[in-house]
Short mmCIF file of C-alpha atoms in Angstrom, two decimals:
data_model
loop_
_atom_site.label_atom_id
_atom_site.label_comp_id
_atom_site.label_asym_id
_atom_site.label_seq_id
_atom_site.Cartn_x
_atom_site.Cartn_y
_atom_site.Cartn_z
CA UNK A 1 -39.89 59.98 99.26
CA UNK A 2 -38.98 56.53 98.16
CA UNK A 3 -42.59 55.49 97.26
CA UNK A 4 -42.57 52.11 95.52
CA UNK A 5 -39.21 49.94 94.81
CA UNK A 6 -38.64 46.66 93.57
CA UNK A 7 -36.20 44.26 93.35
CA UNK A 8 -34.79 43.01 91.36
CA UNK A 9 -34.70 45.31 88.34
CA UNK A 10 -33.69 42.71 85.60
CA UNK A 11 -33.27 38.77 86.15
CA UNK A 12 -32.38 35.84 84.07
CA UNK A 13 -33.41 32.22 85.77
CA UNK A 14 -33.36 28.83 84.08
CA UNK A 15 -36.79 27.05 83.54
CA UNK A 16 -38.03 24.85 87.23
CA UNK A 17 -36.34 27.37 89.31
CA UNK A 18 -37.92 29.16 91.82
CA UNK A 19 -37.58 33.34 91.27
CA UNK A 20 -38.88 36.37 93.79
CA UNK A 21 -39.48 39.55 93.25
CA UNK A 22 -39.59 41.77 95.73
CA UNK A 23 -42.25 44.62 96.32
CA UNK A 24 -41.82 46.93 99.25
CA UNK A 25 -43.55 50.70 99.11
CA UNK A 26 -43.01 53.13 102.06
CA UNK A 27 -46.74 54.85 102.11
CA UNK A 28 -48.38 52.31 104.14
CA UNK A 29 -50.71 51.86 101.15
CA UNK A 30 -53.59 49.25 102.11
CA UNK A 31 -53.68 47.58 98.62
CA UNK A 32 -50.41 46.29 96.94
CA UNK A 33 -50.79 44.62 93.21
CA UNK A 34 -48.64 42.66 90.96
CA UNK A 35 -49.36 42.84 87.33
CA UNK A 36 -47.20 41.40 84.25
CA UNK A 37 -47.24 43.35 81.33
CA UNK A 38 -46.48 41.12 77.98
CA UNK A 39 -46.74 42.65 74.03
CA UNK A 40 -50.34 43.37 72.54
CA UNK A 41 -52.06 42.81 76.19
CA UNK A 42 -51.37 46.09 78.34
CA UNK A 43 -51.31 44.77 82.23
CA UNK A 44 -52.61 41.64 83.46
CA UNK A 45 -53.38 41.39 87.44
CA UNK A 46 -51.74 38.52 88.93
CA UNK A 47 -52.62 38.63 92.60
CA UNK A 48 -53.45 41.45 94.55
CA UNK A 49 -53.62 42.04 98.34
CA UNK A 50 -55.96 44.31 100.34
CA UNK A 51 -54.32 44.57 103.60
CA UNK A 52 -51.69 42.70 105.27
CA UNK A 53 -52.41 38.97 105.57
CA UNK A 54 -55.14 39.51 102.82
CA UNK A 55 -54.38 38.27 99.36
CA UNK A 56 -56.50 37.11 96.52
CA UNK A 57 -55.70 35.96 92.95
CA UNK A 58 -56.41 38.02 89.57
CA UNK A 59 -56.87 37.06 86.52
CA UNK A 60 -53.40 35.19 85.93
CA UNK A 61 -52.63 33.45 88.94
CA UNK A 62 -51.39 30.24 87.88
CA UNK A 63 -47.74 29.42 88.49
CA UNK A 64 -47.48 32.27 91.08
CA UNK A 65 -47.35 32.59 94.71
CA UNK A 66 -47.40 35.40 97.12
CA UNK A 67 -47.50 36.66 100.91
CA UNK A 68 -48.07 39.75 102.67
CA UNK A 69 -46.69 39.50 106.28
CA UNK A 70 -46.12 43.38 106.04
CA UNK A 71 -47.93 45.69 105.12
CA UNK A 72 -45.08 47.62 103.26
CA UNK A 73 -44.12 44.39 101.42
CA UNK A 74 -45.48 41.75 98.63
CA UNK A 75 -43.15 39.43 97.21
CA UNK A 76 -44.08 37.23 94.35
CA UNK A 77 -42.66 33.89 94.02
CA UNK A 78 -42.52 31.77 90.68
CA UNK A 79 -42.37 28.55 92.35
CA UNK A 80 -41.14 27.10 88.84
CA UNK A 81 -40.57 29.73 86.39
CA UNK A 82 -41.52 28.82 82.81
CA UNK A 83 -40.92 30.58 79.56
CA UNK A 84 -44.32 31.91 79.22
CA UNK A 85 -43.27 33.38 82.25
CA UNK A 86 -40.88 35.54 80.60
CA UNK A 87 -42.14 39.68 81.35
CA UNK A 88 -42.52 42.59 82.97
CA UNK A 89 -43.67 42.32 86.16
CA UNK A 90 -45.44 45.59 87.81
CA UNK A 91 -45.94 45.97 91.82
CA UNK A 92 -48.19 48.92 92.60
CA UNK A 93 -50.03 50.60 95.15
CA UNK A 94 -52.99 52.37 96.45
CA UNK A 95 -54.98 53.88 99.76
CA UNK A 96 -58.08 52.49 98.57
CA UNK A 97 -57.29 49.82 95.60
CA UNK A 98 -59.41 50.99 92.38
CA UNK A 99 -61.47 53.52 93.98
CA UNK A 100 -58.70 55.65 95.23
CA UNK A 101 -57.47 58.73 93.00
CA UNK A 102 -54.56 56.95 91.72
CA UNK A 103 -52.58 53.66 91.52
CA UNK A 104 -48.90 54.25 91.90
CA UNK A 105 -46.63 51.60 89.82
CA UNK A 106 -43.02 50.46 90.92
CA UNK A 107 -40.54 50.62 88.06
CA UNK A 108 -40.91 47.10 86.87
CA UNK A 109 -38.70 43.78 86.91
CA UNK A 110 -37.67 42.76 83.39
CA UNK A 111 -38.07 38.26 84.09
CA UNK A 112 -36.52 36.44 81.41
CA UNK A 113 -36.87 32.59 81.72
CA UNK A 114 -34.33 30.66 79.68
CA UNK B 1 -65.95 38.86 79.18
CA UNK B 2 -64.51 42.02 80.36
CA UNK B 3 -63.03 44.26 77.48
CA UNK B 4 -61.14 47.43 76.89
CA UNK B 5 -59.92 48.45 73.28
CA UNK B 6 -58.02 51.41 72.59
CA UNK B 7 -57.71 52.35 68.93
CA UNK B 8 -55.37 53.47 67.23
CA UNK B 9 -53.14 50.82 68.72
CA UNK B 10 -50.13 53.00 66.73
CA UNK B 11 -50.10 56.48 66.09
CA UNK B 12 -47.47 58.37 64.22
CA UNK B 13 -47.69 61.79 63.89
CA UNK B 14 -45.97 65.31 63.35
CA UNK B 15 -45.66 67.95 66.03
CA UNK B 16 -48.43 70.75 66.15
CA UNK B 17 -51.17 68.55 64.55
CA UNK B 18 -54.35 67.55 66.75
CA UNK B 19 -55.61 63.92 67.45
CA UNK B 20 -57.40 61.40 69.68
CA UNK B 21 -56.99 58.26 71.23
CA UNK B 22 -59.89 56.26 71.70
CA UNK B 23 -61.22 53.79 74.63
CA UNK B 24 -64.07 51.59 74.59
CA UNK B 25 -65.06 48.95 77.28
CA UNK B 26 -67.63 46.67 77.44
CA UNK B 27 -68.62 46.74 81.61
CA UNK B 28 -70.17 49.36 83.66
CA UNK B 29 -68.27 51.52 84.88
CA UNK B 30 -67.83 55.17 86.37
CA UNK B 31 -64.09 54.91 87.13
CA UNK B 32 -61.42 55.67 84.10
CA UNK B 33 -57.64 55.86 84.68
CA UNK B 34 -55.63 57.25 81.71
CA UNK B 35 -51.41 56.40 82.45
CA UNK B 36 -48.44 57.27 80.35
CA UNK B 37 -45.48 54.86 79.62
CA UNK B 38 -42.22 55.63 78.39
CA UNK B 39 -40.18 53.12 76.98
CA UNK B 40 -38.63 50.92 79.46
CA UNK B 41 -40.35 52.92 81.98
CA UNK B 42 -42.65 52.56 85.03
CA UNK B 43 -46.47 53.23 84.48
CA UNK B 44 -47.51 57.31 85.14
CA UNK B 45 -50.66 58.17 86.40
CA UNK B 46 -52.43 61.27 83.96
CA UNK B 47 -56.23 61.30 84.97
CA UNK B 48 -58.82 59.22 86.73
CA UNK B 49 -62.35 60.21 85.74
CA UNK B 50 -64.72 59.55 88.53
CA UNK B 51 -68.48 60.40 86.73
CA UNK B 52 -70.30 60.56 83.39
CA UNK B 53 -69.19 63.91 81.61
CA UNK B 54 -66.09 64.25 83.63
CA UNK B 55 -63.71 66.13 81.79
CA UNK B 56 -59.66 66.86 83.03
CA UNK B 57 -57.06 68.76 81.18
CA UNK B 58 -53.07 68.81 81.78
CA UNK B 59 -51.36 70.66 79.58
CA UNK B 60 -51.89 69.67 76.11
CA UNK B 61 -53.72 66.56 76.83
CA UNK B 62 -57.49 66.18 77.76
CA UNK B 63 -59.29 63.44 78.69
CA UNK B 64 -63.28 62.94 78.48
CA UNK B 65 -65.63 60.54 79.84
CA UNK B 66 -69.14 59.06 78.63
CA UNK B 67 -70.01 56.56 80.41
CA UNK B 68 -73.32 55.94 78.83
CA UNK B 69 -71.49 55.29 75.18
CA UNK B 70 -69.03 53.25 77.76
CA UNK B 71 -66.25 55.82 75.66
CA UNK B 72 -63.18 57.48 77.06
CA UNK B 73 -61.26 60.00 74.65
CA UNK B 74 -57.69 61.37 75.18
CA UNK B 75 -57.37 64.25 73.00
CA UNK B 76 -53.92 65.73 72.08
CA UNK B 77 -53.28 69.40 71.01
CA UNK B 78 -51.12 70.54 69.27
CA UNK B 79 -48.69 67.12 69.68
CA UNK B 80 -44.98 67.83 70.95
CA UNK B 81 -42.52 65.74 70.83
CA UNK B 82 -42.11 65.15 74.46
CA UNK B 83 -45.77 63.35 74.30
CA UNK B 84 -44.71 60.41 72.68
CA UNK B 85 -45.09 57.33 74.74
CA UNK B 86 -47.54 55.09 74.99
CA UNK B 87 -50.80 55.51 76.86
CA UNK B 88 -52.95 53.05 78.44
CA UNK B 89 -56.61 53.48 79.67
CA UNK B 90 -57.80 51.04 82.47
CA UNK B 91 -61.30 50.82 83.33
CA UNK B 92 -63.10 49.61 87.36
CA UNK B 93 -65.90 47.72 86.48
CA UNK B 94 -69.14 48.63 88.82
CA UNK B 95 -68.75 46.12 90.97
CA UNK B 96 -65.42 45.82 92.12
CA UNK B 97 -62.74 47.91 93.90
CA UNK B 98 -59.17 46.29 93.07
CA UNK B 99 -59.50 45.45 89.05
CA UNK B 100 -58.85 47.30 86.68
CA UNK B 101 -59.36 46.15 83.33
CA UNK B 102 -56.40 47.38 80.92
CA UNK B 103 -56.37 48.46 76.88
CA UNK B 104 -53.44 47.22 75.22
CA UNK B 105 -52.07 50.27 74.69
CA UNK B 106 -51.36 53.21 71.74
CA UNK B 107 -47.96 53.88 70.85
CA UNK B 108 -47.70 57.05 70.32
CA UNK B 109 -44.75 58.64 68.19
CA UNK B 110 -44.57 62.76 67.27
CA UNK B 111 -42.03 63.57 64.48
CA UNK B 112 -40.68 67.05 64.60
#
């Protein structure tokens, strides 16, 4: 039961370079989110995705890029990472997005920018 | 704009003593999540409440819904130590079925 894994776990990048972080869940969960969590504002949503091919941008979208060829998989790309990029970055999951009974979180990638 | 405050944002606290952690939001909604985080950890899911006057227990920890007063309540009995973490409330508003709108948090420490 490997659930929902991402990669990778901690990552230092100079500012202007391009960073991914990889996403992949093995439930075949329809929705897959990424959310950054930063001090004093629990989780933001940066882009989420509601079936393969589908993605649409949250609240925090600016900077970021992301695909979903697979359903299994969501990378997100900072095309040119930033400081104020510097966070924890959350993938999750769910059968049926907010509705469902539960959204399941990956264990985070700690992004620090320098 | 779309809010959710939790209060107390810190909580310290000795084992075997009672309290409650708060969660007001600002949007319709029917849909409550309640997750734990440990520190350095991944998000845990406790309880979604699903109606007005939905009420689920785990343990020592029971979480309430009004809808109406647009107030969530995690209540804590009888703290251990193994509670502390900190706990986040995210709310669905109405109309939507991906966001969830996110407190920032109460950090929660029990003192034995």
């Amino acid at each position: 039961d490997a659930g929902i894994t991402q990669s990778p776990r901690y990552k230092i990048t100079e500012t202007g370079r391009q960073v991914t972080l990889m996403c992949h869940q093995t439930w075949s969960h329809s929705y897959m989110f990424w959310y950054r969590q930063d001090l004093g504002h629990g989780l933001r949503l940066i882009y989420y995705s509601a079936a393969a091919d589908i993605t649409d941008k949250g609240e925090v979208p600016d900077g970021y890029v992301v695909s979903r060829s697979k359903t299994e998989n969501f990378p997100l790309t900072l095309e040119s990472a930033t400081r104020s990029q510097t966070s924890v970055y959350f993938c999750a999951s769910s059968e049926r997005g907010a509705t469902g009974n539960t959204i399941y979180f990956g264990e985070g990638s700690w992004l620090t920018v320098v | 704009e779309l809010k959710v405050e939790q209060n107390p944002l810190f909580l310290s606290m000795q084992e075997g003593k009672n309290y409650t952690i708060y969660c007001n939001y600002s949007t319709t909604s029917d849909r409550l999540y309640w997750y734990r985080q440990d520190p350095g950890k991944s998000l845990e899911s406790l309880f979604v409440l699903l109606s007005n006057g939905a009420v689920k227990q785990e343990g020592r920890l029971m979480a309430s819904l009004d809808t109406k007063a647009r107030l969530s309540t995690l209540h804590i009995t009888a703290a251990v130590h193994d509670l502390s973490a900190t706990y986040f409330c995210a709310v669905v508003p109405m109309d939507s079925n991906y966001q969830l709108i996110w407190g920032a948090g109460t950090k929660l420490i029990i003192k034995p």
